[in-house]
Amino acid sequence: MKFLFDDESFSFEPLRAAGYANEFYAAAVQAGTQSWKALLFGSLDPGNAITVDKPPASIWVMALSGRLFGFNSWSMLVPQALMGVASVALLAAAVRRTNGPGAGLLAGAVLALTPVAAVMFRFNNPDALLVLLLVAAAYCVVRALDGSPARWVALAGTALGFAFLTKLLQAFLVAPALALVVLVALPGGVWSRLRALLVGGLALIGSAGWFIALVSLWPKDSRPYIGGSTDNSLLQLALGYNGLGRVFGGDGNPVGPRHGGGPGGPGGSMFGGDAGITRLFADSMGTEISWLLPAALIGLIAALWLTRSAPRTDRTRAALLLWGGWGLVTAVVFSFMRGIIHSYYTVALAPAVAAVTAIAVCELWRRRTDLAARLVLAAMLAGTGVWNFVLLDRTPDWLPWLRWLLVIGAVLVALTIVVGRKGSNRHVAALAAAALLFGLGGTAAYTVETVTLDHGGPIPASGPARPHHDGPGGPPMQADNAALDALVAGADNRWSAATVGSMLASSLELRTAKSVMAIGGFSGGDDSPTLAQFQRYVAEHQVRYFIEGHGPDGPGGPAAPPKLGRHGDSGDSAADQITAWVKASFTAQQVGGNVVYDLAP
């Protein structure tokens, strides 16, 4: 079946435009097609030196696809696209069950037309699987409102557990909203609701804990080092660098001026910009997620007010608690995180924004004979038009007429909604269509532009390229070196080569299909391997070449990522010790634009 996804015979340009997307994860996917152990642990290389700095659930899906159809960019990215389709369908189904088919259709459409979703559902970062699992958990809680709560809440907990195995603690940002709905809106007495919540918690622990236990019990010298951790532990990774460190800073998460640099404040636009209440609306994240954020906030407040006297099990209020709670908790955490954050993280906020907006619009539209409802609808639409003007003005040379069309159209339709209490069915349908056109025009245009661009590189961004913005593609990748590729491809050691950090290692693996050790993991700052371990590998002929990195102006391409310690400080790391030992013990040679040391005796 491998011929089905042969790049030479099968083409789907919107996916192929991304190439290998994030080469860091692409290399791990390729490794998973070559080694079952690499697949199980999410190793960056088939020699199993070190894992990526996330749990491997998303790697499992893409690597299994590669094993089935042959590894290439298409077989890697098709599962991501299918996850996007499934997320849209599940969101529409969940909203439909509580608020009807119109609200479900609108929610699914808004998610599909969110720019950051258009990027991440055709990219190989873990975020596509994360969103799918979170939406699946929310869908299960909605189904619990209909009956069999223990079973459906258990399934929700299972989905959250696997979401943890996708992107660690970020999966738990939706947990408060899910728990609130279970405790408040599920049918039955308080003890039955508490019992259902307990069952869901146990299911979560079981679905996530089995892999944590597996990693902990597996002999450390027989598995790869857990990348990003300080003690070769997945649990420490979850609580440190990729967990609480992301929220509060530290544990390898630099803050302030060290946090990226460039436009957008101390964090730089690649790193989400400055923390604060306006971060989601600022230059880095605004065009990714905020097109409908003002409307969602207004609609959430208004719809909760409308349901203030509803029974405890009212489905509309339950849906608002679910999606509104998801959105508020996630938005607050993203806004004030002090560690590393990228703008594409906001894809986890997209389902909540889509659902809240759809539910509020449909509930208010049903009450449009009431002046207050019409005023809120008008405020949501006019506010969206004005905010879309602001967002589009950030790329003034791209479709300059669009921002004026949307703001003028939105304001005029909003005024018509206020004064148009009654009308024929045709008039009402035309008014609704115009409101949707002008309300969704900005986010739809950005999404269409997004799918036409190349979004390779580690840090994708949506929409047209912007000057002075770390936009599509992120940092430049290592330049190709045919002579180096041939040298590495000709070696048959466990690791054909070793180099500090993952940038060159990942690129070489993808070009040669050989195992390349990324010393120190992603940025070169992990203490793996140690100098003693590397010396043993060399003595046992397990590593053939050591490849030295170049500066930004060197012939081999851009500089390798900075070697930072787990607390963000440069120091005499294992990578520094290994590099110094290699330089003192072996002879350098130029291969193309790279300095290479042959480690064979």
mmCIF file with all atom_site columns, C-alpha atoms in Angstrom, residues 24 44 50 53 228 241 252 340 499-503 518-526 560-566 573 575:
data_model
loop_
_atom_site.group_PDB
_atom_site.id
_atom_site.type_symbol
_atom_site.label_atom_id
_atom_site.label_alt_id
_atom_site.label_comp_id
_atom_site.label_asym_id
_atom_site.label_entity_id
_atom_site.label_seq_id
_atom_site.pdbx_PDB_ins_code
_atom_site.Cartn_x
_atom_site.Cartn_y
_atom_site.Cartn_z
_atom_site.occupancy
_atom_site.B_iso_or_equiv
_atom_site.pdbx_formal_charge
_atom_site.auth_seq_id
_atom_site.auth_comp_id
_atom_site.auth_asym_id
_atom_site.auth_atom_id
_atom_site.pdbx_PDB_model_num
ATOM 1  C CA . PHE A 1 24  ? 12.041 18.234 14.730 1.00 0.00 ? 24  PHE A CA 1
ATOM 2  C CA . LEU A 1 44  ? 14.183 11.815 17.759 1.00 0.00 ? 44  LEU A CA 1
ATOM 3  C CA . ILE A 1 50  ? 16.844 11.024 23.140 1.00 0.00 ? 50  ILE A CA 1
ATOM 4  C CA . ASP A 1 53  ? 10.359 17.167 24.380 1.00 0.00 ? 53  ASP A CA 1
ATOM 5  C CA . GLY A 1 228 ? 13.549 18.325 28.087 1.00 0.00 ? 228 GLY A CA 1
ATOM 6  C CA . TYR A 1 241 ? 10.110 22.456 31.583 1.00 0.00 ? 241 TYR A CA 1
ATOM 7  C CA . GLY A 1 252 ? 14.459 25.926 30.992 1.00 0.00 ? 252 GLY A CA 1
ATOM 8  C CA . ILE A 1 340 ? 7.790  29.853 26.515 1.00 0.00 ? 340 ILE A CA 1
ATOM 9  C CA . THR A 1 499 ? 25.813 17.006 16.413 1.00 0.00 ? 499 THR A CA 1
ATOM 10 C CA . VAL A 1 500 ? 24.790 19.445 19.107 1.00 0.00 ? 500 VAL A CA 1
ATOM 11 C CA . GLY A 1 501 ? 21.077 20.279 19.132 1.00 0.00 ? 501 GLY A CA 1
ATOM 12 C CA . SER A 1 502 ? 18.285 19.093 16.898 1.00 0.00 ? 502 SER A CA 1
ATOM 13 C CA . MET A 1 503 ? 18.292 21.528 13.987 1.00 0.00 ? 503 MET A CA 1
ATOM 14 C CA . ALA A 1 518 ? 21.106 15.244 18.693 1.00 0.00 ? 518 ALA A CA 1
ATOM 15 C CA . ILE A 1 519 ? 23.473 15.844 21.605 1.00 0.00 ? 519 ILE A CA 1
ATOM 16 C CA . GLY A 1 520 ? 21.604 17.715 24.330 1.00 0.00 ? 520 GLY A CA 1
ATOM 17 C CA . GLY A 1 521 ? 18.214 17.287 22.650 1.00 0.00 ? 521 GLY A CA 1
ATOM 18 C CA . PHE A 1 522 ? 16.243 20.118 21.089 1.00 0.00 ? 522 PHE A CA 1
ATOM 19 C CA . SER A 1 523 ? 18.477 23.062 22.006 1.00 0.00 ? 523 SER A CA 1
ATOM 20 C CA . GLY A 1 524 ? 21.586 21.203 23.156 1.00 0.00 ? 524 GLY A CA 1
ATOM 21 C CA . GLY A 1 525 ? 20.910 21.933 26.826 1.00 0.00 ? 525 GLY A CA 1
ATOM 22 C CA . ASP A 1 526 ? 19.883 18.473 28.053 1.00 0.00 ? 526 ASP A CA 1
ATOM 23 C CA . ALA A 1 560 ? 22.432 25.967 15.986 1.00 0.00 ? 560 ALA A CA 1
ATOM 24 C CA . PRO A 1 561 ? 19.952 26.751 18.760 1.00 0.00 ? 561 PRO A CA 1
ATOM 25 C CA . PRO A 1 562 ? 21.553 28.194 21.897 1.00 0.00 ? 562 PRO A CA 1
ATOM 26 C CA . LYS A 1 563 ? 22.726 25.686 24.457 1.00 0.00 ? 563 LYS A CA 1
ATOM 27 C CA . LEU A 1 564 ? 20.816 26.700 27.557 1.00 0.00 ? 564 LEU A CA 1
ATOM 28 C CA . GLY A 1 565 ? 20.714 24.866 30.848 1.00 0.00 ? 565 GLY A CA 1
ATOM 29 C CA . ARG A 1 566 ? 17.456 23.722 32.350 1.00 0.00 ? 566 ARG A CA 1
ATOM 30 C CA . SER A 1 573 ? 27.000 21.569 29.589 1.00 0.00 ? 573 SER A CA 1
ATOM 31 C CA . ALA A 1 575 ? 27.342 19.236 24.895 1.00 0.00 ? 575 ALA A CA 1
#
